[in-house]
XYZ file of N, CA, C and O in Angstrom:
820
model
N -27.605 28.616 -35.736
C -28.469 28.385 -36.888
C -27.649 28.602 -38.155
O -26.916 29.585 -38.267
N -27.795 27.538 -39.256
C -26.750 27.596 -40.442
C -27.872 28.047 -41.470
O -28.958 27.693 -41.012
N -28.008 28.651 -42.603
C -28.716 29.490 -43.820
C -27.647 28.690 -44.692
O -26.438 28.795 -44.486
N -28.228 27.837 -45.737
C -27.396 27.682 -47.429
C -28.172 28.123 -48.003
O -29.373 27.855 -47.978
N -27.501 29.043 -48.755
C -27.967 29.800 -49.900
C -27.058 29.528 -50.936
O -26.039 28.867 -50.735
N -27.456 30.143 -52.382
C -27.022 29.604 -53.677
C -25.017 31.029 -53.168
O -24.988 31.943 -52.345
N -23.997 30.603 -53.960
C -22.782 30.857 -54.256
C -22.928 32.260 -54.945
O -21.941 32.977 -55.106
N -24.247 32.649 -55.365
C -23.699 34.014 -56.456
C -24.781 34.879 -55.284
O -24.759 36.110 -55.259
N -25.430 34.318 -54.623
C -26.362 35.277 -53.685
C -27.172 35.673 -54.468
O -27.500 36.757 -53.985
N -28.040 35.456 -55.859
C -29.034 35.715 -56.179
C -30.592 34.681 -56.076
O -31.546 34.837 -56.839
N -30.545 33.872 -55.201
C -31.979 33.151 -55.429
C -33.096 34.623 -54.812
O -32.711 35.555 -54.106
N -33.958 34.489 -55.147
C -35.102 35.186 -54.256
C -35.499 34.672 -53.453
O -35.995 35.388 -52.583
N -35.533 33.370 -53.260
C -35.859 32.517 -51.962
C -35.391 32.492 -51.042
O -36.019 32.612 -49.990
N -33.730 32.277 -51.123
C -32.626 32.388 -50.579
C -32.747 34.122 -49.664
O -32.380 34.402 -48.523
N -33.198 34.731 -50.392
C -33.081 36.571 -50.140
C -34.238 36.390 -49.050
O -34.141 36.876 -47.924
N -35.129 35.792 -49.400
C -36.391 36.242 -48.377
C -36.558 35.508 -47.462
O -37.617 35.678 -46.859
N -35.456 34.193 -46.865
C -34.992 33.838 -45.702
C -33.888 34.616 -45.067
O -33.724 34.915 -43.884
N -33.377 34.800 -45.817
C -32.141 35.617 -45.366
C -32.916 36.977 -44.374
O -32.721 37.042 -43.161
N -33.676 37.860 -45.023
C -34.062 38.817 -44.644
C -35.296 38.667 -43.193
O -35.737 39.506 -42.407
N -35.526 37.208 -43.354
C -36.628 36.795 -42.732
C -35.598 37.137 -40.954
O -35.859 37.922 -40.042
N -34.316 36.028 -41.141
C -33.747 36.199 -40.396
C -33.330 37.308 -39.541
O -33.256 37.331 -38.312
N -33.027 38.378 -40.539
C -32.230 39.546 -39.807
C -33.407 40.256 -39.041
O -33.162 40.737 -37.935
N -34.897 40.362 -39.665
C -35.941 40.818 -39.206
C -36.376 40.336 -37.967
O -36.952 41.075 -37.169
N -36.166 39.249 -37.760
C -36.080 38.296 -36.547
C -34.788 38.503 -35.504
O -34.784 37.996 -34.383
N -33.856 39.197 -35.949
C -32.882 39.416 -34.911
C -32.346 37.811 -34.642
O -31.788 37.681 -33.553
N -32.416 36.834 -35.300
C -31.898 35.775 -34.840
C -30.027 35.727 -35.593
O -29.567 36.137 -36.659
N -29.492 35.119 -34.563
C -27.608 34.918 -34.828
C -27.998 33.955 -35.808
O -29.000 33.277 -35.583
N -27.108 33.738 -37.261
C -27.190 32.554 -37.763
C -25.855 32.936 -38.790
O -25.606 34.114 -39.045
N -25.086 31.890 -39.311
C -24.251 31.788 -40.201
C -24.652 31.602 -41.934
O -25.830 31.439 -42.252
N -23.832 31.634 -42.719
C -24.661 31.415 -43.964
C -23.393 30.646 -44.702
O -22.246 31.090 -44.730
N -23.741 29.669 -45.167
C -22.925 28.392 -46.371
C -23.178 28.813 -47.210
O -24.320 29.248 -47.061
N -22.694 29.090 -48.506
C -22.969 29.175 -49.984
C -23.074 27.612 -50.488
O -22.388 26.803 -49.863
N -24.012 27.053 -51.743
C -23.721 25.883 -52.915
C -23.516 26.556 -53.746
O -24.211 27.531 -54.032
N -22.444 26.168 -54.369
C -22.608 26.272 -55.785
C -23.097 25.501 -56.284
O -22.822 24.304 -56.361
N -24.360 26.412 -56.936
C -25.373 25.126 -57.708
C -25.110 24.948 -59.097
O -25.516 23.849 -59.476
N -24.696 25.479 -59.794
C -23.648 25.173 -61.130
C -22.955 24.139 -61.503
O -23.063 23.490 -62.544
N -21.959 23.946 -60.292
C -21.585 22.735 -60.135
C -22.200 21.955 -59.758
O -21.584 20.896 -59.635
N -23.461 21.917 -59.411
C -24.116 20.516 -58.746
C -23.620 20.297 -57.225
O -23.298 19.213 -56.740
N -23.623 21.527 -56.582
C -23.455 21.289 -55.148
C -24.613 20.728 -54.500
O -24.481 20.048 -53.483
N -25.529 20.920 -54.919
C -26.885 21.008 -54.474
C -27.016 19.303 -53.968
O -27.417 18.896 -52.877
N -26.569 18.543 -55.069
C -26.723 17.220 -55.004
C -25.442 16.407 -54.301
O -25.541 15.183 -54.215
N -24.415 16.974 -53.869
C -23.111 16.787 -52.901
C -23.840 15.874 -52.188
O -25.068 15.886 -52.265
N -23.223 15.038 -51.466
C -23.861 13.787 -50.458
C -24.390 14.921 -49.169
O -25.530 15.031 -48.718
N -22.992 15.787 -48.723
C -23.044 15.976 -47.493
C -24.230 17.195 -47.643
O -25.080 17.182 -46.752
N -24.346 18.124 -48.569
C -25.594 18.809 -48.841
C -26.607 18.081 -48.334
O -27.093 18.290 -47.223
N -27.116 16.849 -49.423
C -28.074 16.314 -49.638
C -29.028 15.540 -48.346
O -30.194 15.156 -48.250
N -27.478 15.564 -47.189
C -28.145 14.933 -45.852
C -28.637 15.918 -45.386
O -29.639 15.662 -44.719
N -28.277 17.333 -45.461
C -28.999 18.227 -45.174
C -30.428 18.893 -45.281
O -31.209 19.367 -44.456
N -30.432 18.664 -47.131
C -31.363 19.193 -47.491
C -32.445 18.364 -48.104
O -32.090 17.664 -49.052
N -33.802 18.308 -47.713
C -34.644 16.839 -47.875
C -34.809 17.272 -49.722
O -34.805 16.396 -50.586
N -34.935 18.650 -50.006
C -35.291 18.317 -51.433
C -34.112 18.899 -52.356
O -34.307 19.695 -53.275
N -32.787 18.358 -51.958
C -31.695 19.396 -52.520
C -31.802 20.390 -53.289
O -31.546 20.371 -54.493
N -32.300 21.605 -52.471
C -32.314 22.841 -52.820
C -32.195 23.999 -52.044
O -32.547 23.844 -50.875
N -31.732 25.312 -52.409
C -31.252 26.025 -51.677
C -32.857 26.948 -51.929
O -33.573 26.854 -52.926
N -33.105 27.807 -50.715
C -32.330 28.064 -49.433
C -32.751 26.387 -48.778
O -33.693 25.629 -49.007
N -31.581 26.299 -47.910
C -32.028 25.330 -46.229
C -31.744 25.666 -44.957
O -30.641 26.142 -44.688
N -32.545 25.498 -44.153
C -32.337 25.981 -42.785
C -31.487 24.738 -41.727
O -31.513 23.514 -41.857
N -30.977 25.324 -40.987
C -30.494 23.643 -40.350
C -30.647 24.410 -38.822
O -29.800 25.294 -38.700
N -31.283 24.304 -37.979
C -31.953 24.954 -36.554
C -31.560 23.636 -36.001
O -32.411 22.751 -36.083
N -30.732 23.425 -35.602
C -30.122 22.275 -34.468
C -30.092 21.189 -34.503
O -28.972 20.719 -34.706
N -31.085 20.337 -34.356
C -31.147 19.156 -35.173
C -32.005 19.099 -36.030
O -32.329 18.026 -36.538
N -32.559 20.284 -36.372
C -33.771 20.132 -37.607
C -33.621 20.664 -38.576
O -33.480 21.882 -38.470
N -33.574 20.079 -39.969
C -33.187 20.947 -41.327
C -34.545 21.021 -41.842
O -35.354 20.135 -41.569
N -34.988 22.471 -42.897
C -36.052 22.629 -43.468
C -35.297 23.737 -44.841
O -34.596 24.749 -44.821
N -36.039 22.685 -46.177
C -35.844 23.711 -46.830
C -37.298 24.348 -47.543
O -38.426 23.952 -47.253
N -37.065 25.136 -48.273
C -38.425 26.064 -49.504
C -38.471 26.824 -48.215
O -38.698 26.744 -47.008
N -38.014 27.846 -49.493
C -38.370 29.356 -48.317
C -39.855 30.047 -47.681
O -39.914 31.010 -46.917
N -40.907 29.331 -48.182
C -41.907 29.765 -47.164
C -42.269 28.854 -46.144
O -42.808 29.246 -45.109
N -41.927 27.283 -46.434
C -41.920 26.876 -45.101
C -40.887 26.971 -44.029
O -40.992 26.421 -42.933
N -39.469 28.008 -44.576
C -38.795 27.963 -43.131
C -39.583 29.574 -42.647
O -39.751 30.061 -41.529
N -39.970 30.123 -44.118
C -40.031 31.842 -43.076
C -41.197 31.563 -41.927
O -41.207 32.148 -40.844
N -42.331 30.422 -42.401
C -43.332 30.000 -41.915
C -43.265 29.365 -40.316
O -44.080 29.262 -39.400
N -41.970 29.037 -40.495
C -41.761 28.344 -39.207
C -41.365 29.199 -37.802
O -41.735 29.341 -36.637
N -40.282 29.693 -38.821
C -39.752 30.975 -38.290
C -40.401 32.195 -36.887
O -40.007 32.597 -35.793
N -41.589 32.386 -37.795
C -42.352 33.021 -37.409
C -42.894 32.628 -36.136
O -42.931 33.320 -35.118
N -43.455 31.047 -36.341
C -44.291 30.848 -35.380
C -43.206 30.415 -34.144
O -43.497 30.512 -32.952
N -42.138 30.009 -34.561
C -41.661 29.420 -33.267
C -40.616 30.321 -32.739
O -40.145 30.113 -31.621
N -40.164 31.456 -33.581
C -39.453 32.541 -32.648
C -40.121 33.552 -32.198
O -41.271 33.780 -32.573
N -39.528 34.238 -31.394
C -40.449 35.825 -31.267
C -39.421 37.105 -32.171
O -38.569 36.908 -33.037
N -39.814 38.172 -31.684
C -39.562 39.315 -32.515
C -40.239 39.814 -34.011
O -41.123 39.077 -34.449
N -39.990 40.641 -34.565
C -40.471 41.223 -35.651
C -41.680 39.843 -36.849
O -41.536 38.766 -37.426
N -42.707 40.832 -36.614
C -43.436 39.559 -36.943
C -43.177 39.369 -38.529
O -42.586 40.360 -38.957
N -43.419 38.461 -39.480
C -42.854 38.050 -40.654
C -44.154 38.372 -41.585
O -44.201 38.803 -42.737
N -45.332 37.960 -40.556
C -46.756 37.941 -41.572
C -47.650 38.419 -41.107
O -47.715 38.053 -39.934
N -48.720 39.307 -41.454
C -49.798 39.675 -40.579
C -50.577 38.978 -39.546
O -50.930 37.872 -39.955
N -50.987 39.250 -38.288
C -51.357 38.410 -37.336
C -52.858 38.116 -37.724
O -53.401 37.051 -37.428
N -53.504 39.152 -38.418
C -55.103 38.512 -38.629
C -55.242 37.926 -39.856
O -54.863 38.572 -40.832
N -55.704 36.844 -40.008
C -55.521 35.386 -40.269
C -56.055 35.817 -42.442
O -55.472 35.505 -43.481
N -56.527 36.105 -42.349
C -56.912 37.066 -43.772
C -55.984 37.759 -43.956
O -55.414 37.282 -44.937
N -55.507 38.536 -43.647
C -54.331 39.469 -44.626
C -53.448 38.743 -44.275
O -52.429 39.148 -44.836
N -53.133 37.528 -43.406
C -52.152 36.479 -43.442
C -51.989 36.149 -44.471
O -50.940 36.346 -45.084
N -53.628 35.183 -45.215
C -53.836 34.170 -45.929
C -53.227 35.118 -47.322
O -52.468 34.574 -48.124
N -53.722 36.806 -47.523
C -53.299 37.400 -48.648
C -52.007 37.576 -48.899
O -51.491 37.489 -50.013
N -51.498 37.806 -47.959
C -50.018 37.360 -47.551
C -49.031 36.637 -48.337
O -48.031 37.109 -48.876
N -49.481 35.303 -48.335
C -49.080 33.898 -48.440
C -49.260 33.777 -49.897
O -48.382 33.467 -50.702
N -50.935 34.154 -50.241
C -51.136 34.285 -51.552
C -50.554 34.854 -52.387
O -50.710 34.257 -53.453
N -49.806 35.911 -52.512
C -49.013 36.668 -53.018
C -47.697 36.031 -52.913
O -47.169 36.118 -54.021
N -46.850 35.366 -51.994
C -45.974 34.817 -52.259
C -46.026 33.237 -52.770
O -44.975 32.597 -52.799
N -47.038 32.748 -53.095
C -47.028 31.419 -53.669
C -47.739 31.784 -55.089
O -47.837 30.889 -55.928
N -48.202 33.000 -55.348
C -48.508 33.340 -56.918
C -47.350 33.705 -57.356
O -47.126 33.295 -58.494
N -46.201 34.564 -56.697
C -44.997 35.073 -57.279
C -43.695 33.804 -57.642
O -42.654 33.939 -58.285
N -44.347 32.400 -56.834
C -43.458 31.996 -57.011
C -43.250 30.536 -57.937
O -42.300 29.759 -58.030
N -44.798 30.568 -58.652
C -45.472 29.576 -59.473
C -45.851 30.667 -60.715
O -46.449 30.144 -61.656
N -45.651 31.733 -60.803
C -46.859 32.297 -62.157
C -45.442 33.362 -62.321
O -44.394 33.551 -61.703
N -46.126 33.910 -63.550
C -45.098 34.772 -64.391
C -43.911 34.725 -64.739
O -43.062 35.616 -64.740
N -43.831 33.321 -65.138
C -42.290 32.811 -65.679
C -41.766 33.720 -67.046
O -40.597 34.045 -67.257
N -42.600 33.946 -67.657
C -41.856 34.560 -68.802
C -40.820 35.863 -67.931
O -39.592 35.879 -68.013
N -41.618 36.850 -67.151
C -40.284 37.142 -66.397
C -39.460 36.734 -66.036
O -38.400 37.323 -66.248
N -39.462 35.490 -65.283
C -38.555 35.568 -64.220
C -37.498 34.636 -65.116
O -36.565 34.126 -64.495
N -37.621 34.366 -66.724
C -36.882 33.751 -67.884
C -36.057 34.884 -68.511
O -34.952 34.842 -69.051
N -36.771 35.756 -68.325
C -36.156 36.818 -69.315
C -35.540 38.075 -68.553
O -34.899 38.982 -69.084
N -35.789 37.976 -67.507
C -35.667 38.650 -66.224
C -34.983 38.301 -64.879
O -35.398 38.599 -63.759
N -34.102 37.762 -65.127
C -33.552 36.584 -64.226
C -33.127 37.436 -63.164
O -33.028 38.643 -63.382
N -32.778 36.804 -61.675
C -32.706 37.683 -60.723
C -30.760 38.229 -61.122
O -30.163 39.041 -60.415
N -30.226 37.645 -62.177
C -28.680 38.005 -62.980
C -29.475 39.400 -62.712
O -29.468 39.820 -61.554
N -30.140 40.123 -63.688
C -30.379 41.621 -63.699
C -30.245 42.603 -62.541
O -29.738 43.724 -62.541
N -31.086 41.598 -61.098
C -31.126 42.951 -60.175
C -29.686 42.785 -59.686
O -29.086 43.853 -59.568
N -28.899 41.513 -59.328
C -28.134 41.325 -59.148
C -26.489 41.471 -59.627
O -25.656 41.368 -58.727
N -26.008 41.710 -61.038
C -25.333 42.014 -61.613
C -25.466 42.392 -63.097
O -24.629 42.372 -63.998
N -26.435 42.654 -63.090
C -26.461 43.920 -64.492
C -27.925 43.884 -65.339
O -28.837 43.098 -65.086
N -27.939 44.648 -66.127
C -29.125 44.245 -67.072
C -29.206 43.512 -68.254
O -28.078 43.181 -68.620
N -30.107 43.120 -69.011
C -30.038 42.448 -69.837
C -30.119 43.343 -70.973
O -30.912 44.275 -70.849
N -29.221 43.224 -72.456
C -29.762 44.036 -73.555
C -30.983 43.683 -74.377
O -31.522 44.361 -75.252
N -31.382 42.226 -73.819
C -32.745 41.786 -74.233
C -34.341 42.440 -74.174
O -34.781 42.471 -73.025
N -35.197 42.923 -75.143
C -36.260 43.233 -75.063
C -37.188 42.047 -74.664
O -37.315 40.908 -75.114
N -37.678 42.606 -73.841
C -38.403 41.646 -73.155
C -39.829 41.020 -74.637
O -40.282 41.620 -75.612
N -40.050 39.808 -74.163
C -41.167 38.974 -75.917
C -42.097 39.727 -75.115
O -42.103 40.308 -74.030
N -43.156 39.404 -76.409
C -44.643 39.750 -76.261
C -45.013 39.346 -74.909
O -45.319 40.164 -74.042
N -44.976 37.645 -74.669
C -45.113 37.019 -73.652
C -44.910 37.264 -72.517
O -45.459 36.619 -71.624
N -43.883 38.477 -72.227
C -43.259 38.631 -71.162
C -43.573 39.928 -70.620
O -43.363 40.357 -69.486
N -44.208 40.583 -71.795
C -44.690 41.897 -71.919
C -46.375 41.456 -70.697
O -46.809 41.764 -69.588
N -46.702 40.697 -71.727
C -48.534 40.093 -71.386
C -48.252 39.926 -69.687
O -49.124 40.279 -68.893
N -46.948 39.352 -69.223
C -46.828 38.812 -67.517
C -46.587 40.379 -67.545
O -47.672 40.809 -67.935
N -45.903 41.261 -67.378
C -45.421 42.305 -66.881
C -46.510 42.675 -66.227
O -46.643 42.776 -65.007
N -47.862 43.023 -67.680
C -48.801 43.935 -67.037
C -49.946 43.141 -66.328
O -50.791 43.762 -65.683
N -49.989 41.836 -66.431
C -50.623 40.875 -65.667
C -50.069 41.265 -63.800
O -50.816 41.550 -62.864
N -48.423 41.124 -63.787
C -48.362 41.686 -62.328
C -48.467 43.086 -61.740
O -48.541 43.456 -60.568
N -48.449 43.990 -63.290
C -48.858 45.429 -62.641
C -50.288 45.702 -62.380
O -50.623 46.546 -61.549
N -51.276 44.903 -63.174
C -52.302 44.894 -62.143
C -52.701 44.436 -61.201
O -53.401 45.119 -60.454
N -52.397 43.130 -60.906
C -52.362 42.479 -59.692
C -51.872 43.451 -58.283
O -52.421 43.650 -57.199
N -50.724 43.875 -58.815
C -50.058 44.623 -57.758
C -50.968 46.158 -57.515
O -51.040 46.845 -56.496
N -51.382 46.294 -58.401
C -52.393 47.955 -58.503
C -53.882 47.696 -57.567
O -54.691 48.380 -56.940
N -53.710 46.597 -57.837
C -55.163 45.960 -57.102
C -54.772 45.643 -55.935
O -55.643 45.479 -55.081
N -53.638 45.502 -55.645
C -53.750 44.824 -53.888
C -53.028 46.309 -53.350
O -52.996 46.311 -52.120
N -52.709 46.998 -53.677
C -51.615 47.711 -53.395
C -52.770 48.969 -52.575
O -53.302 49.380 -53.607
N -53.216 49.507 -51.822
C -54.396 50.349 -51.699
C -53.795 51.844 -51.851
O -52.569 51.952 -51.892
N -54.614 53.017 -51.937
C -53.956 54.196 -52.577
C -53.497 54.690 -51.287
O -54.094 54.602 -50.214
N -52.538 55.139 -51.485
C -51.093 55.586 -50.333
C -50.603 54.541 -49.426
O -49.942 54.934 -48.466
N -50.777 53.473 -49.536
C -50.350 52.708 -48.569
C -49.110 52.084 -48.952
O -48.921 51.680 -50.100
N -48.168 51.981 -47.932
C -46.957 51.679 -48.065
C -46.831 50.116 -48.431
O -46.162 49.792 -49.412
N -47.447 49.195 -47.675
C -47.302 48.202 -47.496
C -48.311 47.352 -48.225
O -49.195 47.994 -48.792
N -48.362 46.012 -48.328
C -49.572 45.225 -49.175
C -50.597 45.182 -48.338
O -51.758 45.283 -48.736
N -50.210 44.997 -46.846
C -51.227 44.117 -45.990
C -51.181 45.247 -44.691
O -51.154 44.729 -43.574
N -51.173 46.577 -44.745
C -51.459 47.065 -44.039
C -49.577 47.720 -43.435
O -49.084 48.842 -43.554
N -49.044 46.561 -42.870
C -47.502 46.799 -42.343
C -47.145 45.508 -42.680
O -47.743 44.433 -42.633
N -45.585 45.989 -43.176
C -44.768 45.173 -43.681
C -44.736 43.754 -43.383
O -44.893 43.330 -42.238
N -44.509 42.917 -44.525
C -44.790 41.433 -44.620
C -43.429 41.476 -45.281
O -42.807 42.488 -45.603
N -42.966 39.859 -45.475
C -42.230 39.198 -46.265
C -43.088 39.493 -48.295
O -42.569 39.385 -49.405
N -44.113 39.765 -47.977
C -44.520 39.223 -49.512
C -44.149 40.416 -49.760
O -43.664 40.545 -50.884
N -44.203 41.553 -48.991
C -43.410 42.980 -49.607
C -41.995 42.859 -50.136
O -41.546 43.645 -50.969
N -41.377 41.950 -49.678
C -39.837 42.140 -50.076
C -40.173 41.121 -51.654
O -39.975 41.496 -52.809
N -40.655 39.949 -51.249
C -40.759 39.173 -52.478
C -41.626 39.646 -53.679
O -41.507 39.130 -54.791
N -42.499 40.645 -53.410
C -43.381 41.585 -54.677
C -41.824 42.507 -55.281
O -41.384 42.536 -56.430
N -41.387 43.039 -54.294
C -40.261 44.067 -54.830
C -39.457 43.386 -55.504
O -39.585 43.532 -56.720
N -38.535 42.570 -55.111
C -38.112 42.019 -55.773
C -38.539 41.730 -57.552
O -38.068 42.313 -58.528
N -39.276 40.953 -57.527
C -40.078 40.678 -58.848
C -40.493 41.751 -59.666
O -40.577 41.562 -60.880
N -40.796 42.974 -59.122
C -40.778 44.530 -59.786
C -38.826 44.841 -60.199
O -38.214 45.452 -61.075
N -38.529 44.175 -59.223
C -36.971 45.330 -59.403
C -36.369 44.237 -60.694
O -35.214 44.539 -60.996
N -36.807 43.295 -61.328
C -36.555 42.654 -62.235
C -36.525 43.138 -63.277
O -35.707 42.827 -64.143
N -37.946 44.511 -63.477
C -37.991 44.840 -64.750
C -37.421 46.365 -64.376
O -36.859 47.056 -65.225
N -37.596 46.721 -63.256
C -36.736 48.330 -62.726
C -35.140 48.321 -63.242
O -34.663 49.014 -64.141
N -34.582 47.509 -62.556
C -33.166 47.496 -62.525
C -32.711 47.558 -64.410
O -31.697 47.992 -64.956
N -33.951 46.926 -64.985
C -32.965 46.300 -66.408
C -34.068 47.628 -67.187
O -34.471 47.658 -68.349
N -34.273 48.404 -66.314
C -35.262 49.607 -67.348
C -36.313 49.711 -68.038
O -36.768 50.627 -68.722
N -36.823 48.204 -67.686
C -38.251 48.164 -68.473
C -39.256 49.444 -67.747
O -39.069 50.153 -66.758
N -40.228 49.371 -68.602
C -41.117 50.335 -68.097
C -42.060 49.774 -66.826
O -42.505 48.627 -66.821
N -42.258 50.567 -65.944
C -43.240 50.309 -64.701
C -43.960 51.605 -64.310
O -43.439 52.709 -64.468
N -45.067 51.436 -63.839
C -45.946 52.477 -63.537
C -45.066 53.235 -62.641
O -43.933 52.791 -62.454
N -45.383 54.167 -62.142
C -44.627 54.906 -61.359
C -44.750 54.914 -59.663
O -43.949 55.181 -58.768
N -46.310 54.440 -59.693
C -46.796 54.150 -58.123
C -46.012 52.624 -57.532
O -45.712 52.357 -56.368
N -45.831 51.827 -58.700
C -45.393 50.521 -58.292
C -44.023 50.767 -58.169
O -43.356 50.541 -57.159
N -43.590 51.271 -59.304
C -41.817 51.762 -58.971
C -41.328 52.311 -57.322
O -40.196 52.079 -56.897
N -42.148 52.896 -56.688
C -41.670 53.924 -56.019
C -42.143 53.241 -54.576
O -41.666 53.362 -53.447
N -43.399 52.393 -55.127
C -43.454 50.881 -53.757
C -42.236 49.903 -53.848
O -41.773 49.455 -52.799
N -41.775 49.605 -54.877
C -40.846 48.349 -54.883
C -39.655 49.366 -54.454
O -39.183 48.715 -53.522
N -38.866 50.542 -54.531
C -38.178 51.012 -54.578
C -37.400 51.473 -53.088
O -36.210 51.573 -52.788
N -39.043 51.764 -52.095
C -39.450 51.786 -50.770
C -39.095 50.455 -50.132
O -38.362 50.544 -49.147
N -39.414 49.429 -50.445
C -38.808 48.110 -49.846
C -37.657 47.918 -50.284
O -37.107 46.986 -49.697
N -36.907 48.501 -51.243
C -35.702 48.166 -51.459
C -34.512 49.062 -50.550
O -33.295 48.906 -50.444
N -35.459 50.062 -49.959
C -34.436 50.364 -48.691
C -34.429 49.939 -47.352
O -34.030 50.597 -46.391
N -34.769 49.108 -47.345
C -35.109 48.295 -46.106
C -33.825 47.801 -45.810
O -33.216 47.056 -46.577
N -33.338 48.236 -44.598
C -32.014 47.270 -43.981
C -31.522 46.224 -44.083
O -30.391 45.890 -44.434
N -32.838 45.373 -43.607
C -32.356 43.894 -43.645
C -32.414 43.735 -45.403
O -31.548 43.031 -45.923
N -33.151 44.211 -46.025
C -33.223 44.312 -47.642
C -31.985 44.226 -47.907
O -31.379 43.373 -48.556
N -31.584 45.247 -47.321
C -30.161 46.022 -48.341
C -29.102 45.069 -47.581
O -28.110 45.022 -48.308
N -28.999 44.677 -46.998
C -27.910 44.121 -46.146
C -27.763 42.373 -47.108
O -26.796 41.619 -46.995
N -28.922 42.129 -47.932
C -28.185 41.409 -48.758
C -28.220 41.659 -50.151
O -27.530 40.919 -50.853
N -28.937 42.622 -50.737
C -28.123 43.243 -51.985
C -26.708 44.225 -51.973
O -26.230 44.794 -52.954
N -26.350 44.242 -51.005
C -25.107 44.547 -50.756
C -23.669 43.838 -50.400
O -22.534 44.311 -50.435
N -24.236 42.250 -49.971
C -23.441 41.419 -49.922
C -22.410 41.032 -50.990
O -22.968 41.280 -52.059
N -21.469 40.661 -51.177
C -19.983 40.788 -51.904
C -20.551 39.243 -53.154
O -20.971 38.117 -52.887
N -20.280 39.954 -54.506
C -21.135 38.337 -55.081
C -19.332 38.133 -55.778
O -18.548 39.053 -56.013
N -19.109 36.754 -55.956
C -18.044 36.769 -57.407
C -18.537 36.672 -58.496
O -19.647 36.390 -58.948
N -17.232 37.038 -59.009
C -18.028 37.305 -60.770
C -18.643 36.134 -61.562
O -18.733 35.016 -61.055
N -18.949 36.329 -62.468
C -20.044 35.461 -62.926
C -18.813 35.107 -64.051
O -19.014 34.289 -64.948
């Protein structure tokens, strides 16, 4: 099984296949694009990838890219560590949470780029605008999050790594965060398969 992911190792998409994988115990290799250069659109990419974009999966003779339809696939057609809750509701909340994180709150993820968790912070104060998303996802997250519970959906999901993530945007670069959410996103950020690719070797920018 081949994984392309972006050249600097920061997509979040890219991260939450990646992790999907290791959680799965499945063998697979990983290609970098450089998408800077316009690898993305390379011929030999492009036979690969139906919407030239990273992440893509290439499972033998079948390529799939957008990272929730490979983690999606993933799931159902391998065994081991499950990816999403099995009852079909905290599935669906699941899912919901990673297709709100990955359509809504752009002023973060503009001003907050995954550059921050990945190689440094920004000296930028975050705009008004970005302020208004911050606390838009700290309640969201306060609301799904139930009191002491580790996880969103009971035990660990993918949308846990992809919520953290999107918290460690404004953690890493020091913005302010509640302290219950800090210390949830902070908890998934020690996660093995987590760490096993924020630890991966990036070149410099």
């Amino acid at each position: 099984m081949l994984l392309y992911v972006d050249s600097q190792y920061t997509s979040p998409y890219a991260m939450s296949v990646f992790v999907a994988l290791q959680e799965k115990s499945i063998p697979f290799d990983v290609r970098t694009v450089d998408l800077d250069a316009g690898g993305q659109h390379a011929p030999n990419f492009a036979a690969q990838s139906l919407t030239q974009r990273v992440p893509t999966l290439v499972d033998g003779d079948f390529q799939l890219s957008e990272s929730s339809a490979i983690t999606e696939y993933l799931d159902e057609v391998y065994p081991g560590a499950p990816l999403y809750p099995a009852d079909p509701k905290l599935k669906a909340r699941a899912r919901q949470v990673q297709a709100w994180l990955r359509s809504d709150l752009l002023p973060i993820r503009q001003e907050r780029s995954t550059l921050v968790v990945f190689y440094g912070p920004s000296d930028a104060p975050l705009s008004p605008t970005a302020q208004a998303a911050a606390q838009k996802l700290f309640s969201a997250a306060d609301a799904l999050l139930a009191e002491g519970a580790e996880h969103l959906c009971g035990t660990w999901s993918l949308a846990d790594v992809d919520l953290a993530v999107m918290l460690h945007r404004l953690i890493l670069n020091g913005d302010p965060v509640p302290p219950r959410l800090r210390e949830y996103a902070e908890r998934q950020w020690q996660r093995p398969t987590v760490q096993a690719w924020v630890k991966r070797e990036r070149p410099p920018l």
